[in-house]
mmCIF file of C-alpha atoms in Angstrom:
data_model
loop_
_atom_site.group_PDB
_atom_site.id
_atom_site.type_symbol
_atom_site.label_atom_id
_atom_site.label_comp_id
_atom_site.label_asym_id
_atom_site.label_seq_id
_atom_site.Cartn_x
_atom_site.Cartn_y
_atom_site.Cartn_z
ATOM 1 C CA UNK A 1 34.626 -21.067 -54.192
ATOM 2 C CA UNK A 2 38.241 -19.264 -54.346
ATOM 3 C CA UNK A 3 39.071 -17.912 -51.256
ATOM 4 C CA UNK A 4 42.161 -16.696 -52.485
ATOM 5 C CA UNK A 5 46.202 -16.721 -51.157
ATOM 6 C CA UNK A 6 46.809 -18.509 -47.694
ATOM 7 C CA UNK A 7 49.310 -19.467 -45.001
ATOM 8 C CA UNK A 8 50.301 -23.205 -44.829
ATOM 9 C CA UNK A 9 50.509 -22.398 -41.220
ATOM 10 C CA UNK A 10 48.622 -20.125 -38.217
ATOM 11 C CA UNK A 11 50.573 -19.181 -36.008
ATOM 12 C CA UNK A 12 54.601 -18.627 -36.453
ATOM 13 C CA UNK A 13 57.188 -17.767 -33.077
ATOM 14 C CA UNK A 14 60.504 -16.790 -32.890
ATOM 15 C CA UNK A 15 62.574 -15.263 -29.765
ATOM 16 C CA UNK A 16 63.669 -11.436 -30.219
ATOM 17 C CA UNK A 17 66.748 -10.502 -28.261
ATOM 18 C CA UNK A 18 67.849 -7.030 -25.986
ATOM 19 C CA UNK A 19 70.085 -4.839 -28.396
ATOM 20 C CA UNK A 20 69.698 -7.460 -31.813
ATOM 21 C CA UNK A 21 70.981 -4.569 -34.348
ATOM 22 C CA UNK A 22 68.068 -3.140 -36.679
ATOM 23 C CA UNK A 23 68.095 -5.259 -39.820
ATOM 24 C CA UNK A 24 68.465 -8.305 -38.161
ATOM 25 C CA UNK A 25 66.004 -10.882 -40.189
ATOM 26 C CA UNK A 26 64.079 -13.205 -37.621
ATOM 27 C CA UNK A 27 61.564 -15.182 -39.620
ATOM 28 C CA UNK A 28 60.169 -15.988 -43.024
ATOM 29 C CA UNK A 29 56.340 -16.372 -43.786
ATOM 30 C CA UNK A 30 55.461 -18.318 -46.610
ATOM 31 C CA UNK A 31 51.788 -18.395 -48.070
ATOM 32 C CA UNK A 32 50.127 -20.178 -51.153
ATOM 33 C CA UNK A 33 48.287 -19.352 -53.759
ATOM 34 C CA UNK A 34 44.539 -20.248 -54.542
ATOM 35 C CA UNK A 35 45.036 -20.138 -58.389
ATOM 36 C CA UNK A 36 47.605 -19.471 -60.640
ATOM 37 C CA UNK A 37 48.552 -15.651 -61.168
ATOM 38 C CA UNK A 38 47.980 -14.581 -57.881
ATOM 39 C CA UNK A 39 51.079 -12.789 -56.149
ATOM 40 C CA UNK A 40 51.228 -12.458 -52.450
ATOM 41 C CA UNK A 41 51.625 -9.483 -50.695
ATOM 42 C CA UNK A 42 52.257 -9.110 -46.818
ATOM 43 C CA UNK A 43 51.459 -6.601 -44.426
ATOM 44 C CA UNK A 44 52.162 -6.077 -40.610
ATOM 45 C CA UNK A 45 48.750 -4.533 -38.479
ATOM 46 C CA UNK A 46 51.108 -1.860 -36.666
ATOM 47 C CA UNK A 47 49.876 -3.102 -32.762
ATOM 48 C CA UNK A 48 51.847 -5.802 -30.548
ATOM 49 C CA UNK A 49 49.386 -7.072 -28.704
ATOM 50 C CA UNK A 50 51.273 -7.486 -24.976
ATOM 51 C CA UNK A 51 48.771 -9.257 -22.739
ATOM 52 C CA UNK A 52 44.722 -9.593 -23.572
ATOM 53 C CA UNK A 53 43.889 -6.676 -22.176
ATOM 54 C CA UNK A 54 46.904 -4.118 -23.765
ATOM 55 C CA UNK A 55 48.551 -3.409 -26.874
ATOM 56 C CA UNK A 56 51.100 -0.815 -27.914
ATOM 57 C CA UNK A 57 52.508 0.318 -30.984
ATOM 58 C CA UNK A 58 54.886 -1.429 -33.069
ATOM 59 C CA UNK A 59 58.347 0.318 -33.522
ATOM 60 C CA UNK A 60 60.436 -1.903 -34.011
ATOM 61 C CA UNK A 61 59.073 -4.960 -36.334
ATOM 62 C CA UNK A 62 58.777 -5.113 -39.830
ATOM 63 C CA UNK A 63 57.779 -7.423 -42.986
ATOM 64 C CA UNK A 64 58.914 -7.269 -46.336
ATOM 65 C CA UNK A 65 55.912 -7.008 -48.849
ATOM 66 C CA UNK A 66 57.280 -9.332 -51.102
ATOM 67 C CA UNK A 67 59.009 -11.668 -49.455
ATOM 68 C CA UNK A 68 57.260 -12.345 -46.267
ATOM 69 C CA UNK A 69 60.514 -11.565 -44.263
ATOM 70 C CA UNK A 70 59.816 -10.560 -40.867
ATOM 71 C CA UNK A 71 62.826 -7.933 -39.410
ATOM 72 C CA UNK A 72 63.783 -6.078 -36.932
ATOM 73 C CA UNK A 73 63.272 -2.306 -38.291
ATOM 74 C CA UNK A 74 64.952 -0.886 -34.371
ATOM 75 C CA UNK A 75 66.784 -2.384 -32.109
ATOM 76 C CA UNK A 76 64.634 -3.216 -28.582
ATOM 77 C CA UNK A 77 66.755 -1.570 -25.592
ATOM 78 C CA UNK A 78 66.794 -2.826 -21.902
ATOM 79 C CA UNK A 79 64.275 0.319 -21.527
ATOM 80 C CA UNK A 80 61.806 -0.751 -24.243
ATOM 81 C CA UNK A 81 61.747 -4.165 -22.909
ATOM 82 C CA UNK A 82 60.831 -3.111 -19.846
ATOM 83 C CA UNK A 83 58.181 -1.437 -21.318
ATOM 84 C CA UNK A 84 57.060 -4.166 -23.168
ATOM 85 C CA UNK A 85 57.000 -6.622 -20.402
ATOM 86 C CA UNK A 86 54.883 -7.326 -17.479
ATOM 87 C CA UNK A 87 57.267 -6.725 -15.469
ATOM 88 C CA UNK A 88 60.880 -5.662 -15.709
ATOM 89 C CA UNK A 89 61.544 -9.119 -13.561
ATOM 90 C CA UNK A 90 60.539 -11.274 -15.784
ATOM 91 C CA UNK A 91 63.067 -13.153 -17.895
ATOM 92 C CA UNK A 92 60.967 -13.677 -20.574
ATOM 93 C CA UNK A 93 57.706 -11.491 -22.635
ATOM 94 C CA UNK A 94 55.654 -12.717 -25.274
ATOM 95 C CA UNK A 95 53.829 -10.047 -27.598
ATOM 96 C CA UNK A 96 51.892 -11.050 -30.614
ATOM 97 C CA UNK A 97 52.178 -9.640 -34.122
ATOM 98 C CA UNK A 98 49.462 -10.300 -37.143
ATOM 99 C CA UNK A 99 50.667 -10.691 -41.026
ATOM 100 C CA UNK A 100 48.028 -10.157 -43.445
ATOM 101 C CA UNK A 101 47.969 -11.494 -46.837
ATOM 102 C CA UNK A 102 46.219 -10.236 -49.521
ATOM 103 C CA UNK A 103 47.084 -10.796 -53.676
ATOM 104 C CA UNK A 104 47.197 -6.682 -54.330
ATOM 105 C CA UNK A 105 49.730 -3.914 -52.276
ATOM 106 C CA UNK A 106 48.101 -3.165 -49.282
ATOM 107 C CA UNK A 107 46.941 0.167 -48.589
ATOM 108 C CA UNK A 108 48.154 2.338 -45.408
ATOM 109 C CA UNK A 109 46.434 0.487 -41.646
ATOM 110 C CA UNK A 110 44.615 -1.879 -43.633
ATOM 111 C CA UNK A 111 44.384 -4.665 -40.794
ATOM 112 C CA UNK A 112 40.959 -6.174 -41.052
ATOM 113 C CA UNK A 113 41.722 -9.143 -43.672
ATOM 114 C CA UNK A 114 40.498 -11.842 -43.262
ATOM 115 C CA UNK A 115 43.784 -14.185 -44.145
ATOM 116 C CA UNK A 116 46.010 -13.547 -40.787
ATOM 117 C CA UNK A 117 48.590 -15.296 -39.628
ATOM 118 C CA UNK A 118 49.513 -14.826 -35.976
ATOM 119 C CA UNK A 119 53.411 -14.666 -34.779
ATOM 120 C CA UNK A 120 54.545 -15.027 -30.765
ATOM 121 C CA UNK A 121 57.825 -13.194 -30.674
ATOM 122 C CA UNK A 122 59.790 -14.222 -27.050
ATOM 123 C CA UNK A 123 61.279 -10.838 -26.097
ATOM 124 C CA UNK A 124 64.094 -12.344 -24.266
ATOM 125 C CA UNK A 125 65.805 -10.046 -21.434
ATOM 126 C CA UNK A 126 69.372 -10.865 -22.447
ATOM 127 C CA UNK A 127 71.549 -10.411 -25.767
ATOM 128 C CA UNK A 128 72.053 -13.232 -28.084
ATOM 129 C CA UNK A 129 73.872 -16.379 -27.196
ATOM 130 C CA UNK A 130 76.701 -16.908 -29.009
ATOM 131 C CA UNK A 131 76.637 -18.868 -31.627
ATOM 132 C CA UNK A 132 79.114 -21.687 -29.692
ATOM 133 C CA UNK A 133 76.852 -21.892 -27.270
ATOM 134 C CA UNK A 134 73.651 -22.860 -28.903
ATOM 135 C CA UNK A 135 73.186 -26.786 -29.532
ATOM 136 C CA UNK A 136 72.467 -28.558 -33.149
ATOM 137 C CA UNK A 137 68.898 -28.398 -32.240
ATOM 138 C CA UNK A 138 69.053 -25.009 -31.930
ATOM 139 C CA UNK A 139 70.772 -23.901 -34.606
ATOM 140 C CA UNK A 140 68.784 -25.880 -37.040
ATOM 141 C CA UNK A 141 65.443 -25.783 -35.897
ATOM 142 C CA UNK A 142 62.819 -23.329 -33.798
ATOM 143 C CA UNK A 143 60.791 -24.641 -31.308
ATOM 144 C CA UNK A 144 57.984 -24.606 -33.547
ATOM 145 C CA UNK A 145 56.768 -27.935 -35.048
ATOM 146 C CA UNK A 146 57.247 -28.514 -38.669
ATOM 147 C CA UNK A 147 53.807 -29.386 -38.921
ATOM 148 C CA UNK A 148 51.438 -27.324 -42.309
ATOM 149 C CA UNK A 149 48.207 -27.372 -43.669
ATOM 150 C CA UNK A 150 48.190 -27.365 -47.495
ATOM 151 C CA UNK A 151 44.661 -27.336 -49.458
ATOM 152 C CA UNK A 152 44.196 -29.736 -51.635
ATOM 153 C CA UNK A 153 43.430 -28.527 -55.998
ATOM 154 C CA UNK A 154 45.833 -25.750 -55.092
ATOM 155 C CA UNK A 155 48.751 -24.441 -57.772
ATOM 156 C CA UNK A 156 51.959 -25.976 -56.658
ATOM 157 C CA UNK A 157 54.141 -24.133 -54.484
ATOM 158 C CA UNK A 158 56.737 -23.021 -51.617
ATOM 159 C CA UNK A 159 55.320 -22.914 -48.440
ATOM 160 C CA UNK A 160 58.737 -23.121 -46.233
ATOM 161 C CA UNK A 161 62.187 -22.219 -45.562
ATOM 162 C CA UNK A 162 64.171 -24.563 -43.606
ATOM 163 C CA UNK A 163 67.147 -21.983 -43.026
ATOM 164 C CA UNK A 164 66.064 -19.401 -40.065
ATOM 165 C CA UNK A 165 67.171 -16.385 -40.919
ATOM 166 C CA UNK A 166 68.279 -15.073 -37.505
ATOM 167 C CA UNK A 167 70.630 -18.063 -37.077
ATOM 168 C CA UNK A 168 72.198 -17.708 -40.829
ATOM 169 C CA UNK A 169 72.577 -13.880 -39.983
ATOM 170 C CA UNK A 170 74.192 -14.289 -36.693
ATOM 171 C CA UNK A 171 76.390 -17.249 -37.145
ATOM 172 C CA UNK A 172 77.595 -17.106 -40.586
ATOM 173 C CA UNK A 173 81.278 -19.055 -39.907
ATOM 174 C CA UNK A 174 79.066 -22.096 -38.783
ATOM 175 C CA UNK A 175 77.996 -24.329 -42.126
ATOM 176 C CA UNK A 176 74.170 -25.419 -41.798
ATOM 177 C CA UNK A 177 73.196 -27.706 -44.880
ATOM 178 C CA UNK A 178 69.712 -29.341 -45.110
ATOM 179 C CA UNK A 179 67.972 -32.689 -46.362
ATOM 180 C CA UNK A 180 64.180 -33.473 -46.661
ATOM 181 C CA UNK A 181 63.467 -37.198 -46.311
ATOM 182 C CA UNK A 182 60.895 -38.536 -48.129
ATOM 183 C CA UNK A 183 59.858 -41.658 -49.600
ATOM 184 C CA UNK A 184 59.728 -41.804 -53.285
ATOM 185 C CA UNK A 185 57.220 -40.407 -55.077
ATOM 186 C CA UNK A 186 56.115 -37.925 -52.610
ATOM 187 C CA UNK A 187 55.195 -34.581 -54.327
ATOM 188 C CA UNK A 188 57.755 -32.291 -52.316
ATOM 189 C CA UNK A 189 61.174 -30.997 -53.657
ATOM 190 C CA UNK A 190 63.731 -29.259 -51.519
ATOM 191 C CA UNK A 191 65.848 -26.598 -53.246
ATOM 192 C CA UNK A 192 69.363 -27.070 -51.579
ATOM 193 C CA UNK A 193 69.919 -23.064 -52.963
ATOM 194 C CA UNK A 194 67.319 -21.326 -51.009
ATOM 195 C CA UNK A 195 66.671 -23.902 -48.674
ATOM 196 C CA UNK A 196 62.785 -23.796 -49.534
ATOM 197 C CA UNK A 197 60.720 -26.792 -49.448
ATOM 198 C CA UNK A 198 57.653 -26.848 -51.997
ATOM 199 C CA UNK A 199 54.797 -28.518 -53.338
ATOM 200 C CA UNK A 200 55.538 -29.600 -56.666
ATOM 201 C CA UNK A 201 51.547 -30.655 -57.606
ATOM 202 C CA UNK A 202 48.595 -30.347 -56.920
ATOM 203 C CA UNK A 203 47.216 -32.550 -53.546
ATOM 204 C CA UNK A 204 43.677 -34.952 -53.401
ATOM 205 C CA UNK A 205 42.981 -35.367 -49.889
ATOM 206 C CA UNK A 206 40.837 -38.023 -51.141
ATOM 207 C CA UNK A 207 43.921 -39.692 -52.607
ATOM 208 C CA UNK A 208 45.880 -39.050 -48.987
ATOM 209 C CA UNK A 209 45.422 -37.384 -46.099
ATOM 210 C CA UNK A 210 48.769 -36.420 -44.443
ATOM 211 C CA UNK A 211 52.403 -36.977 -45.302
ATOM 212 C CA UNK A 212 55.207 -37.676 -43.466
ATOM 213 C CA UNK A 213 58.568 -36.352 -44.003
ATOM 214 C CA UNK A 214 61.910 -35.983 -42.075
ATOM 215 C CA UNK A 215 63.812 -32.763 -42.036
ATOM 216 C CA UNK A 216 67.261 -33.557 -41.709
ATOM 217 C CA UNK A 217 70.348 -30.941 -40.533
ATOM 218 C CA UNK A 218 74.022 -31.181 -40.706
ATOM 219 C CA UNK A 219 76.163 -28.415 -38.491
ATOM 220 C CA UNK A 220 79.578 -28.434 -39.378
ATOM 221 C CA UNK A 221 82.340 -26.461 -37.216
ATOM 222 C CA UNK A 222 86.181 -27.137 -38.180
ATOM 223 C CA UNK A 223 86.514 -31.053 -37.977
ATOM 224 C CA UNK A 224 83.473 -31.252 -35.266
ATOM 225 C CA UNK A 225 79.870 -32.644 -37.048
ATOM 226 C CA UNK A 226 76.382 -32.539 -35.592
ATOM 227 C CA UNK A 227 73.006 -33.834 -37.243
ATOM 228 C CA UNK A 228 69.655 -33.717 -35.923
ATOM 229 C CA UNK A 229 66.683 -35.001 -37.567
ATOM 230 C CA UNK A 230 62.651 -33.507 -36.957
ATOM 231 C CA UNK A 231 59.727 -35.008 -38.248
ATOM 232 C CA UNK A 232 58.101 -32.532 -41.086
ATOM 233 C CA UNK A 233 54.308 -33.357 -41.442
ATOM 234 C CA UNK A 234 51.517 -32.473 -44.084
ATOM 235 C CA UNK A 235 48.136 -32.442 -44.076
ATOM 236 C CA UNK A 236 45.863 -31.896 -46.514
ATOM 237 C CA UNK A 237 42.480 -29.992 -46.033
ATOM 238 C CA UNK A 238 39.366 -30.910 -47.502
ATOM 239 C CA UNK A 239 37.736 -28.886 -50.516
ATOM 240 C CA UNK A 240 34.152 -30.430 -50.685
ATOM 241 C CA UNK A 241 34.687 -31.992 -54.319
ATOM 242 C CA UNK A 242 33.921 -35.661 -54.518
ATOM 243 C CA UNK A 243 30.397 -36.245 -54.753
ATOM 244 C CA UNK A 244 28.730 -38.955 -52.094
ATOM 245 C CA UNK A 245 28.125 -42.761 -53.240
ATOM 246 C CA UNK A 246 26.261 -45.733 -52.952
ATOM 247 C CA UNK A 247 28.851 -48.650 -51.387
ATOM 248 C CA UNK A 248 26.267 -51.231 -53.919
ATOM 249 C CA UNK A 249 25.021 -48.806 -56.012
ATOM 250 C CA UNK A 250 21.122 -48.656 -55.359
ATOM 251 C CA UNK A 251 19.906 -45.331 -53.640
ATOM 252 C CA UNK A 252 16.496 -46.721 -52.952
ATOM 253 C CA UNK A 253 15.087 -48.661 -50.591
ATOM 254 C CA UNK A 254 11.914 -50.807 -50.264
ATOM 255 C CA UNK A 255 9.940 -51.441 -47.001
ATOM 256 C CA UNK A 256 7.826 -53.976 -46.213
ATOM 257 C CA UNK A 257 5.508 -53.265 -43.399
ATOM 258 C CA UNK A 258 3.875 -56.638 -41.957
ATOM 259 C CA UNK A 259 1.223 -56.336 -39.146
ATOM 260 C CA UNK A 260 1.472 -55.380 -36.019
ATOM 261 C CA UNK A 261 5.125 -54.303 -36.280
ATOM 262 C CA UNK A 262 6.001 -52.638 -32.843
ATOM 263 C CA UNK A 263 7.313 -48.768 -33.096
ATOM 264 C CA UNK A 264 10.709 -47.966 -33.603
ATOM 265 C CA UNK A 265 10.716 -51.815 -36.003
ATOM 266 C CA UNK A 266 13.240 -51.045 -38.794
ATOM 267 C CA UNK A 267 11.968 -51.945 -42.268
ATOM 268 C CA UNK A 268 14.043 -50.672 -44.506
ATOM 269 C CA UNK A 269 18.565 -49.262 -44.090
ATOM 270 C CA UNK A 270 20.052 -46.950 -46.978
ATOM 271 C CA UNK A 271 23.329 -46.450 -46.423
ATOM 272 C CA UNK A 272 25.894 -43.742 -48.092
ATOM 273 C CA UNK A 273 29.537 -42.566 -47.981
ATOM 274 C CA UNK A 274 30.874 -39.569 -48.359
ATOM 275 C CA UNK A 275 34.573 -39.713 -48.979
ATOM 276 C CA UNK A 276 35.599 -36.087 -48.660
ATOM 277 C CA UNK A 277 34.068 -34.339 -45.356
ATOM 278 C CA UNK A 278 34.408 -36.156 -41.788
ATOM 279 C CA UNK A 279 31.422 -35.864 -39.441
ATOM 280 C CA UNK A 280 31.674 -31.819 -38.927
ATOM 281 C CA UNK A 281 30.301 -30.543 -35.184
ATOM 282 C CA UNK A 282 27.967 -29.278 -34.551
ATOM 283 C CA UNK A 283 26.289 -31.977 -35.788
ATOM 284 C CA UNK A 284 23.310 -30.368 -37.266
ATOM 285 C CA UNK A 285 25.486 -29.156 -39.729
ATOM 286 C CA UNK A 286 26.168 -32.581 -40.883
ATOM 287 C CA UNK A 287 22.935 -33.691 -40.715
ATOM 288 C CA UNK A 288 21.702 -30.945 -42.935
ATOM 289 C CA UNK A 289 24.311 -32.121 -45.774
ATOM 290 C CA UNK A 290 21.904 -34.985 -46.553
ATOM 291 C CA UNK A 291 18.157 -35.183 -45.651
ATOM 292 C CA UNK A 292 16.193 -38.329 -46.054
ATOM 293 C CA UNK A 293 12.750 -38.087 -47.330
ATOM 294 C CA UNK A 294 9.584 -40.458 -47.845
ATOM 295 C CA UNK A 295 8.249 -39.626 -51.045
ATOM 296 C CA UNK A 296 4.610 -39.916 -50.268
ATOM 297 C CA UNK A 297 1.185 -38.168 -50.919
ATOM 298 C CA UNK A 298 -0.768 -40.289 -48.066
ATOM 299 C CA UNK A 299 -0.707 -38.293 -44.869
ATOM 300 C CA UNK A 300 -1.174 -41.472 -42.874
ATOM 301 C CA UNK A 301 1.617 -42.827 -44.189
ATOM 302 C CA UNK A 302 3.900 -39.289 -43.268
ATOM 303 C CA UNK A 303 2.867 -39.914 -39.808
ATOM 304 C CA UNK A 304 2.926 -43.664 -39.264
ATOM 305 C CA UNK A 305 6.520 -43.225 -40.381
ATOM 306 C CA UNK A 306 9.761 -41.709 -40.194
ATOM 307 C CA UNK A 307 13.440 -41.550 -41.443
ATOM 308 C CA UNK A 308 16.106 -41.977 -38.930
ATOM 309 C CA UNK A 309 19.653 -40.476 -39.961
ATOM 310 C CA UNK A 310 22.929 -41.498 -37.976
ATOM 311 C CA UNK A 311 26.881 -41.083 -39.673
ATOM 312 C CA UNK A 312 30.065 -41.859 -37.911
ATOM 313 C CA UNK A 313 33.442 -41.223 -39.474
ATOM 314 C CA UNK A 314 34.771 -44.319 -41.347
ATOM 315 C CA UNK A 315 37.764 -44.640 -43.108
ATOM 316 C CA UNK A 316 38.891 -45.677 -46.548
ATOM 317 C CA UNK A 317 42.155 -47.223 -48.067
ATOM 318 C CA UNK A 318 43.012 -45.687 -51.337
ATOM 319 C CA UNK A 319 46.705 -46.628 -52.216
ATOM 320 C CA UNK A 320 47.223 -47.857 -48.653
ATOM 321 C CA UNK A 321 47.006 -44.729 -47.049
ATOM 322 C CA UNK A 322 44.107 -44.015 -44.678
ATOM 323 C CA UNK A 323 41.548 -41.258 -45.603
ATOM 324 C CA UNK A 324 38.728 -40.263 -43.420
ATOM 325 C CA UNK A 325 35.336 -39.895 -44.577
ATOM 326 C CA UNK A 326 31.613 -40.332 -43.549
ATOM 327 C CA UNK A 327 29.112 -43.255 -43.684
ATOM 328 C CA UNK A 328 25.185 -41.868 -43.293
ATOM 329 C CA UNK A 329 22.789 -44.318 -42.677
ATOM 330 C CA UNK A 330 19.109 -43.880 -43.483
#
């Protein structure tokens, strides 16, 4: 099944400050693609959803088609702050914004797609700090986690930007440089020009399940020198492609029956794995994956006898690496 372009992450956040001039860039949205060809396009629905119950329209937030830059398109006033917060006594609003993401131009208030990401924007009731003011941590990183989910038989790709484009607008005398640490052999590259991490091939989450990187960010001011390091984490979600197996290759059982066996005796286990899906819940839905049947034309023996079905999630070892999976037994 294609199901087209999506986001490597859900949900993005970013803090928006009183009187940040119009044009100021506050966050980059990445997406990837489902097969080669396909060009993204992003589009902003046009409400900021305040609190669950209101929303308002959106003046002063806007995304670049192409790029997936999210801007400031007006500067937000003590007065529209207000406005947009609870209460004008509140340090702090969130309001929530949703990109869309679809592989043609959007047309005008097109904001039922499917493919949404969501992003929290902190309206914060102050003007920006300076720049000498904000820590290493800061400067280098949000408070997000570097955490994405990347499917696996997808075209290579970039999925992130390590720069954040509010910081590299506001505190251009400050040098920020970047380093992804990986182990070797690990199918990310980090391109020290845009600051962009990608995927350079295409993932098995069969093969492995999650990756583990290190971000790594030098701040250099004058003579002074500050590094901080975050943990940058992969995982890779399931595409239903490997088929089930037999752990000793028979896929039939025989049964005995002696007499006078009590009910509930077992006479005869079957078991098989499935490497790619974990046990899903509900847990019909798993049991409907795989049915077990007696092949029979006596109805004494249908109803003198029955299959039982129980899985639990197991885990394999390809290349060292654990990988979950499912064992049914029958």
């Amino acid at each position: 099944v294609a199901f087209g372009l999506y986001f490597p992450r859900k949900e993005y956040s970013e803090n928006v400050y009183i009187d940040q001039p119009a044009g100021t860039p506050l966050l980059r949205i990445h997406a990837l693609r489902d097969s080669h060809g396909e060009v993204a396009h992003f589009h902003l629905c046009q409400n900021l959803i305040i609190s669950r119950a209101r929303s308002h329209e959106n003046h002063w937030f806007q995304i670049r088609e192409k790029t997936g830059l999210l801007y400031l398109s007006k500067s937000l006033d003590r007065e529209e702050f207000n406005m947009l917060s609870v209460g004008n006594w509140m340090p702090l609003s969130k309001v929530m914004l949703y990109v869309f993401l679809s592989s043609h131009p959007f047309q005008e208030k097109e904001c039922d797609s499917a493919t949404r990401a969501t992003v929290f924007l902190s309206l914060i009731n102050a003007t920006a700090p300076a720049c000498s003011s904000l820590t290493a941590r800061q400067l280098c990183f949000t408070e997000m986690d570097l955490s994405f989910h990347i499917e696996e038989n997808k075209p290579p790709g970039t999925f992130h930007q390590l720069q954040l484009p509010s910081v590299h607008h506001l505190c251009q005398n400050l040098s920020i440089s970047y380093k992804l640490l990986a182990a070797e052999g690990m199918p990310f590259r980090y391109n020290e020009n845009t600051t962009g991490v990608s995927v350079t091939q295409r993932l098995d989450r069969e093969e492995r399940e999650r990756y583990e990187l290190i971000a790594k960010c030098t701040v250099r001011e004058g003579f002074r020198e500050m590094q901080v390091e975050v943990p940058f984490l992969v995982n890779v979600l399931d595409e239903d492609d490997s088929p089930p197996f037999l752990p000793n290759g028979t896929d039939t059982a025989d049964a005995v029956v002696e007499f006078n066996r009590k009910e509930g005796t077992v006479l005869a286990t079957l078991t098989v794995y499935d490497a790619d899906t974990t046990p899903i819940y509900p847990l019909e839905s798993s049991r409907k994956k795989y049915t077990g049947t007696i092949i029979t034309d006596d109805p004494w023996i249908s109803e003198t006898f029955r299959v039982e079905h129980i899985f639990d999630e197991i885990h394999f070892s390809p290349n060292g690496s654990q990988v979950r999976g499912t064992q049914h037994e029958y």
